[in-house]
Amino acid sequence: MAEVEEEQQLQNSSVDQGGTNEIITEGASVVRGELPQDDAGPPKVDSEVEVLHEKVTKQIVKEGHGQKPSKYATCFVHYRAWAESTQHKFEDTWREQQPLELVIGKEKKEMTGLAIGVNSMKSGERALFHVGWELAYGKEGNFSFPNVPPTADVLYEVELIGFDETGEGKARGDMTVEERIGTADRRKMDGNALFKEEKLEEAMQQYEMAIAYMGDDFMFQLFGKFRDMALAVKNPCHLNMAACLLKLQRYDEAIAQCSIVLAEEENNVKALFRRGKARSILGQTDAAREDFLKARKLAPQDKAITRELNLIAEHEKAVYKKQKELYKGLFGPRPEPKPKSRNWLIVIWQWLLSLFYTLFRRKTPKDD
């Protein structure tokens, strides 16, 4: 009962009360995972090589946490794959924004080497695997999608988002609608608990796992109360991830999460507020103001929104003042007109002529 009350309180809390730290209950439908930085080819890794199998080796790129999945666990992973000989990348779930669901022990034949690698990982871990062709696409390779040459050893860069220990490995496709929504909701609640403990990366993994159960293919089939139930889990996960990303100063990613929610629910105040916050920090002042003004129209009494709009106004005023001073220093005050200099030789000459003329007139007799 306490969990229900806590969830209801989170739903009803305002933007002002929680700010960017608040966890709420709303969703959308893409699992992103942090994109690898180097997209030119397989990552260069200096860590120790671990032999998992005669045909599978592993190097850790980023450490994970917790336990490793056991046989029949349902794992959710992001990965990129290259044919080692040609460096041809033939798969990239980060770019496709769809994680792979892999049940350990029930994987496809060409995923055997990948499954051995995933079985050695912890949640949040990222690693580079070298898999021999015998445990990948085999002697024949694959001439459809993905396109893999014959006898191609494969390099996998893999991140384990998380896993469910479900006994005999019940895949998402075998679950009822209620089971999938319930599983996603439990993940979301676990993420909320981790957020309160300031374990932001771990919290985001739980939200990503929840979103993975609510993929686009699943949402497309829902309508009526089932769609409402699913959205009540999905949208909060995206907004909660945005809150984590703001604290981690990953502002572009926070904007992306809020935009997913706004594509589903254009008047979501928390999505507008958090996206406006991220845009403001990135210096995207006009876009931030637009988000905050729309949010204020929907929630005119919210002090946090008004405060952010005031901060933008003060910032713009300070920038204008600084620019005015800068331009004033560049151009300076208008110069005063200088008096024309006088040629003293000409002045003396004119005086002598005047004197000579006066004396000459005195000596000249007047006519009768």
Coordinates of N, CA and C in Angstrom, one line a residue, residues 51-175:
V51 N 39.8 -14.9 -22.1 CA 39.4 -16.0 -23.0 C 38.1 -16.6 -22.3
L52 N 37.0 -16.4 -23.0 CA 35.8 -17.0 -22.5 C 35.5 -18.4 -23.1
H53 N 36.1 -18.6 -24.3 CA 35.8 -19.8 -25.1 C 37.0 -19.9 -26.1
E54 N 37.2 -21.1 -26.6 CA 38.2 -21.2 -27.6 C 38.1 -20.2 -28.8
K55 N 36.8 -19.8 -29.1 CA 36.6 -18.9 -30.2 C 36.0 -17.6 -29.7
V56 N 36.0 -17.3 -28.4 CA 35.5 -16.0 -27.9 C 36.4 -15.4 -26.9
T57 N 36.8 -14.2 -27.2 CA 37.6 -13.4 -26.2 C 36.9 -12.1 -25.9
K58 N 37.3 -11.5 -24.7 CA 36.6 -10.3 -24.2 C 37.6 -9.3 -23.7
Q59 N 37.3 -8.0 -23.9 CA 37.9 -6.9 -23.3 C 36.9 -5.9 -22.8
I60 N 37.0 -5.5 -21.5 CA 36.0 -4.7 -20.9 C 36.3 -3.2 -21.3
V61 N 35.3 -2.5 -21.8 CA 35.3 -1.1 -22.1 C 34.9 -0.3 -20.9
K62 N 33.8 -0.7 -20.2 CA 33.2 0.0 -19.1 C 32.7 -1.1 -18.1
E63 N 33.1 -0.9 -16.8 CA 32.7 -1.9 -15.8 C 31.2 -1.8 -15.6
G64 N 30.6 -2.9 -15.2 CA 29.2 -3.0 -14.8 C 29.0 -3.2 -13.3
H65 N 27.9 -3.7 -12.9 CA 27.6 -3.8 -11.5 C 26.6 -5.0 -11.3
G66 N 26.6 -5.5 -10.1 CA 25.7 -6.6 -9.8 C 26.1 -8.0 -10.3
Q67 N 25.1 -8.8 -10.4 CA 25.3 -10.2 -10.8 C 25.3 -10.4 -12.3
K68 N 25.7 -11.6 -12.8 CA 25.7 -11.9 -14.2 C 24.5 -12.7 -14.5
P69 N 24.0 -12.7 -15.7 CA 22.8 -13.5 -16.0 C 23.1 -14.9 -16.1
S70 N 22.1 -15.7 -15.7 CA 22.3 -17.2 -15.7 C 21.6 -17.7 -17.0
K71 N 21.6 -19.0 -17.2 CA 21.0 -19.6 -18.3 C 19.5 -19.4 -18.3
Y72 N 19.0 -19.1 -19.5 CA 17.6 -18.8 -19.7 C 17.1 -17.4 -19.2
A73 N 18.1 -16.6 -18.8 CA 17.8 -15.2 -18.4 C 17.5 -14.4 -19.7
T74 N 16.5 -13.5 -19.7 CA 16.2 -12.7 -20.8 C 17.0 -11.4 -20.7
C75 N 17.9 -11.2 -21.6 CA 18.9 -10.1 -21.6 C 18.5 -9.1 -22.7
F76 N 18.7 -7.8 -22.3 CA 18.5 -6.7 -23.3 C 19.8 -6.1 -23.5
V77 N 20.3 -6.0 -24.8 CA 21.6 -5.5 -25.1 C 21.5 -4.6 -26.3
H78 N 22.4 -3.6 -26.2 CA 22.7 -2.8 -27.4 C 24.1 -3.3 -28.0
Y79 N 24.2 -3.4 -29.3 CA 25.5 -3.8 -29.8 C 25.7 -3.3 -31.2
R80 N 27.0 -3.2 -31.6 CA 27.5 -3.0 -32.9 C 28.3 -4.1 -33.3
A81 N 28.3 -4.5 -34.6 CA 29.0 -5.7 -35.1 C 29.7 -5.4 -36.4
W82 N 31.0 -5.9 -36.5 CA 31.8 -5.7 -37.7 C 32.4 -7.0 -38.1
A83 N 32.5 -7.2 -39.4 CA 33.3 -8.3 -40.0 C 34.7 -7.9 -39.8
E84 N 35.5 -8.7 -39.1 CA 36.9 -8.3 -38.7 C 37.8 -8.1 -39.9
S85 N 37.7 -8.9 -40.9 CA 38.6 -8.8 -42.0 C 38.4 -7.6 -42.9
T86 N 37.1 -7.2 -43.0 CA 36.8 -6.0 -43.9 C 36.5 -4.8 -43.1
Q87 N 36.3 -4.9 -41.8 CA 35.8 -3.7 -40.9 C 34.5 -3.2 -41.4
H88 N 33.7 -4.1 -42.1 CA 32.3 -3.7 -42.5 C 31.4 -3.8 -41.3
K89 N 30.7 -2.7 -40.9 CA 29.7 -2.8 -39.8 C 28.4 -3.2 -40.4
F90 N 27.9 -4.3 -39.9 CA 26.6 -4.9 -40.4 C 25.5 -4.8 -39.5
E91 N 25.7 -4.3 -38.3 CA 24.6 -4.2 -37.3 C 24.9 -3.1 -36.3
D92 N 23.9 -2.3 -35.9 CA 24.0 -1.3 -34.9 C 22.7 -1.0 -34.3
T93 N 22.4 -1.5 -33.1 CA 21.1 -1.3 -32.5 C 21.0 0.1 -31.9
W94 N 22.2 0.7 -31.6 CA 22.1 2.1 -31.1 C 21.5 3.0 -32.1
R95 N 22.0 2.8 -33.4 CA 21.5 3.7 -34.4 C 20.1 3.3 -34.8
E96 N 19.7 2.1 -34.7 CA 18.3 1.7 -35.0 C 17.4 2.0 -33.8
Q97 N 18.0 2.3 -32.6 CA 17.2 2.6 -31.4 C 16.3 1.5 -31.0
Q98 N 16.8 0.2 -31.2 CA 16.0 -0.9 -30.8 C 17.0 -1.9 -30.2
P99 N 16.9 -2.2 -28.9 CA 17.8 -3.2 -28.3 C 17.5 -4.6 -28.7
L100 N 18.5 -5.5 -28.6 CA 18.3 -6.9 -28.9 C 17.8 -7.6 -27.6
E101 N 16.8 -8.4 -27.8 CA 16.3 -9.3 -26.7 C 17.0 -10.7 -26.9
L102 N 17.7 -11.1 -25.9 CA 18.5 -12.4 -26.1 C 18.2 -13.3 -24.9
V103 N 17.7 -14.4 -25.1 CA 17.5 -15.4 -24.0 C 18.7 -16.4 -24.0
I104 N 19.5 -16.3 -23.0 CA 20.7 -17.1 -22.9 C 20.3 -18.6 -22.9
G105 N 20.9 -19.3 -23.9 CA 20.6 -20.7 -24.0 C 19.5 -21.0 -25.1
K106 N 18.9 -20.0 -25.6 CA 17.8 -20.1 -26.6 C 18.1 -19.2 -27.8
E107 N 19.3 -18.8 -27.9 CA 19.7 -17.8 -29.0 C 19.7 -18.5 -30.3
K108 N 19.7 -17.7 -31.4 CA 19.9 -18.3 -32.7 C 21.3 -18.8 -32.9
K109 N 21.5 -19.7 -33.8 CA 22.8 -20.3 -34.0 C 23.9 -19.3 -34.3
E110 N 23.6 -18.3 -35.1 CA 24.6 -17.3 -35.4 C 24.9 -16.3 -34.3
M111 N 24.1 -16.4 -33.2 CA 24.3 -15.6 -32.0 C 25.0 -16.3 -30.9
T112 N 25.5 -17.5 -31.1 CA 26.1 -18.4 -30.1 C 27.2 -17.7 -29.4
G113 N 28.2 -17.1 -30.2 CA 29.3 -16.5 -29.7 C 28.9 -15.2 -28.9
L114 N 28.0 -14.5 -29.4 CA 27.5 -13.3 -28.7 C 26.9 -13.6 -27.4
A115 N 26.1 -14.7 -27.4 CA 25.5 -15.1 -26.1 C 26.5 -15.5 -25.1
I116 N 27.6 -16.2 -25.5 CA 28.7 -16.5 -24.6 C 29.2 -15.3 -23.9
G117 N 29.4 -14.2 -24.8 CA 29.9 -13.0 -24.3 C 29.0 -12.3 -23.3
V118 N 27.7 -12.2 -23.7 CA 26.7 -11.6 -22.8 C 26.5 -12.3 -21.5
N119 N 26.7 -13.6 -21.5 CA 26.6 -14.4 -20.3 C 27.7 -14.1 -19.3
S120 N 28.8 -13.4 -19.7 CA 29.9 -13.1 -18.8 C 29.7 -11.6 -18.3
M121 N 28.7 -10.9 -18.7 CA 28.6 -9.5 -18.4 C 27.7 -9.2 -17.2
K122 N 27.9 -8.0 -16.6 CA 27.1 -7.4 -15.6 C 26.3 -6.3 -16.2
S123 N 25.2 -6.0 -15.5 CA 24.3 -4.9 -16.0 C 25.1 -3.6 -16.1
G124 N 25.0 -2.9 -17.2 CA 25.7 -1.6 -17.4 C 27.1 -1.8 -18.0
E125 N 27.5 -3.0 -18.1 CA 28.9 -3.2 -18.6 C 28.9 -3.1 -20.1
R126 N 30.0 -2.6 -20.6 CA 30.2 -2.5 -22.1 C 31.6 -3.2 -22.3
A127 N 31.6 -4.1 -23.4 CA 32.8 -4.9 -23.7 C 32.9 -5.1 -25.2
L128 N 34.1 -5.4 -25.6 CA 34.5 -5.7 -27.0 C 34.7 -7.2 -27.0
F129 N 34.0 -7.9 -27.9 CA 34.2 -9.4 -28.1 C 34.7 -9.7 -29.5
H130 N 35.7 -10.7 -29.5 CA 36.1 -11.2 -30.7 C 35.6 -12.7 -30.8
V131 N 34.8 -12.9 -31.9 CA 34.1 -14.2 -32.0 C 34.5 -14.9 -33.3
G132 N 35.0 -16.1 -33.2 CA 35.4 -16.8 -34.4 C 34.2 -17.2 -35.3
W133 N 34.4 -17.3 -36.6 CA 33.3 -17.5 -37.5 C 32.5 -18.8 -37.2
E134 N 33.1 -19.8 -36.5 CA 32.4 -21.0 -36.2 C 31.2 -20.7 -35.3
L135 N 31.3 -19.7 -34.4 CA 30.3 -19.4 -33.5 C 29.5 -18.1 -33.9
A136 N 29.7 -17.7 -35.2 CA 29.0 -16.5 -35.7 C 28.2 -17.0 -36.9
Y137 N 28.5 -16.4 -38.1 CA 27.7 -16.7 -39.3 C 28.2 -17.9 -40.1
G138 N 29.2 -18.5 -39.6 CA 29.6 -19.8 -40.2 C 30.4 -19.7 -41.5
K139 N 30.6 -20.9 -42.1 CA 31.3 -21.0 -43.3 C 30.7 -20.3 -44.5
E140 N 29.4 -20.2 -44.5 CA 28.6 -19.6 -45.6 C 28.5 -18.1 -45.5
G141 N 28.5 -17.6 -44.3 CA 28.2 -16.2 -44.1 C 26.7 -15.9 -44.2
N142 N 26.4 -14.7 -44.6 CA 25.0 -14.4 -44.8 C 24.9 -13.3 -45.9
F143 N 24.2 -13.6 -47.0 CA 24.1 -12.7 -48.1 C 22.8 -11.9 -48.1
S144 N 22.0 -12.0 -47.1 CA 20.8 -11.2 -47.0 C 21.1 -10.1 -45.9
F145 N 20.2 -9.8 -45.1 CA 20.4 -8.9 -44.0 C 20.5 -9.6 -42.7
P146 N 21.6 -9.4 -41.9 CA 22.8 -8.6 -42.2 C 23.7 -9.2 -43.2
N147 N 24.4 -8.5 -43.9 CA 25.3 -9.0 -45.0 C 26.7 -9.3 -44.4
V148 N 27.0 -10.5 -44.2 CA 28.3 -11.0 -43.6 C 29.0 -11.9 -44.5
P149 N 30.3 -11.7 -44.8 CA 31.1 -12.6 -45.7 C 31.2 -14.0 -45.1
P150 N 31.5 -14.9 -46.0 CA 31.8 -16.3 -45.5 C 33.0 -16.3 -44.6
T151 N 33.0 -17.3 -43.7 CA 34.1 -17.5 -42.7 C 34.6 -16.2 -42.1
A152 N 33.7 -15.3 -41.7 CA 34.0 -14.0 -41.1 C 34.1 -14.1 -39.6
D153 N 35.3 -13.8 -39.0 CA 35.3 -13.6 -37.6 C 34.6 -12.2 -37.3
V154 N 34.0 -12.1 -36.2 CA 33.1 -11.0 -35.9 C 33.6 -10.2 -34.7
L155 N 33.6 -8.9 -34.7 CA 33.9 -8.1 -33.5 C 32.6 -7.4 -33.1
Y156 N 32.3 -7.6 -31.8 CA 31.0 -7.1 -31.2 C 31.4 -6.1 -30.1
E157 N 30.8 -4.9 -30.2 CA 30.9 -4.0 -29.1 C 29.5 -4.0 -28.4
V158 N 29.4 -4.5 -27.2 CA 28.1 -4.8 -26.6 C 28.0 -4.1 -25.2
E159 N 26.8 -3.6 -25.0 CA 26.4 -3.1 -23.6 C 25.2 -3.8 -23.1
L160 N 25.3 -4.4 -22.0 CA 24.2 -5.1 -21.3 C 23.3 -4.1 -20.6
I161 N 22.2 -3.8 -21.1 CA 21.3 -2.9 -20.4 C 20.8 -3.5 -19.1
G162 N 20.4 -4.7 -19.1 CA 19.9 -5.4 -18.0 C 19.3 -6.8 -18.4
F163 N 18.8 -7.5 -17.4 CA 18.3 -8.8 -17.7 C 17.2 -9.2 -16.6
D164 N 16.4 -10.1 -17.0 CA 15.4 -10.7 -16.2 C 15.6 -12.2 -16.0
E165 N 15.7 -12.6 -14.7 CA 15.9 -14.0 -14.5 C 14.5 -14.7 -14.4
T166 N 14.1 -15.2 -15.5 CA 12.7 -15.7 -15.7 C 12.6 -17.2 -15.8
G167 N 13.5 -17.9 -15.1 CA 13.4 -19.4 -15.1 C 13.7 -19.9 -16.5
E168 N 12.6 -20.2 -17.2 CA 12.8 -20.8 -18.5 C 12.8 -19.8 -19.6
G169 N 13.1 -18.6 -19.3 CA 13.3 -17.6 -20.3 C 12.1 -17.2 -21.1
K170 N 11.1 -16.6 -20.5 CA 9.9 -16.3 -21.2 C 10.1 -14.9 -21.9
A171 N 10.2 -15.0 -23.3 CA 10.5 -13.8 -24.0 C 9.3 -12.8 -24.1
R172 N 9.6 -11.6 -24.4 CA 8.5 -10.6 -24.5 C 7.3 -11.0 -25.3
G173 N 7.7 -11.7 -26.5 CA 6.6 -12.1 -27.4 C 5.7 -13.1 -26.9
D174 N 6.1 -13.8 -25.8 CA 5.3 -14.9 -25.2 C 4.5 -14.4 -24.1
M175 N 4.7 -13.1 -23.7 CA 4.0 -12.6 -22.5 C 2.6 -12.0 -23.0

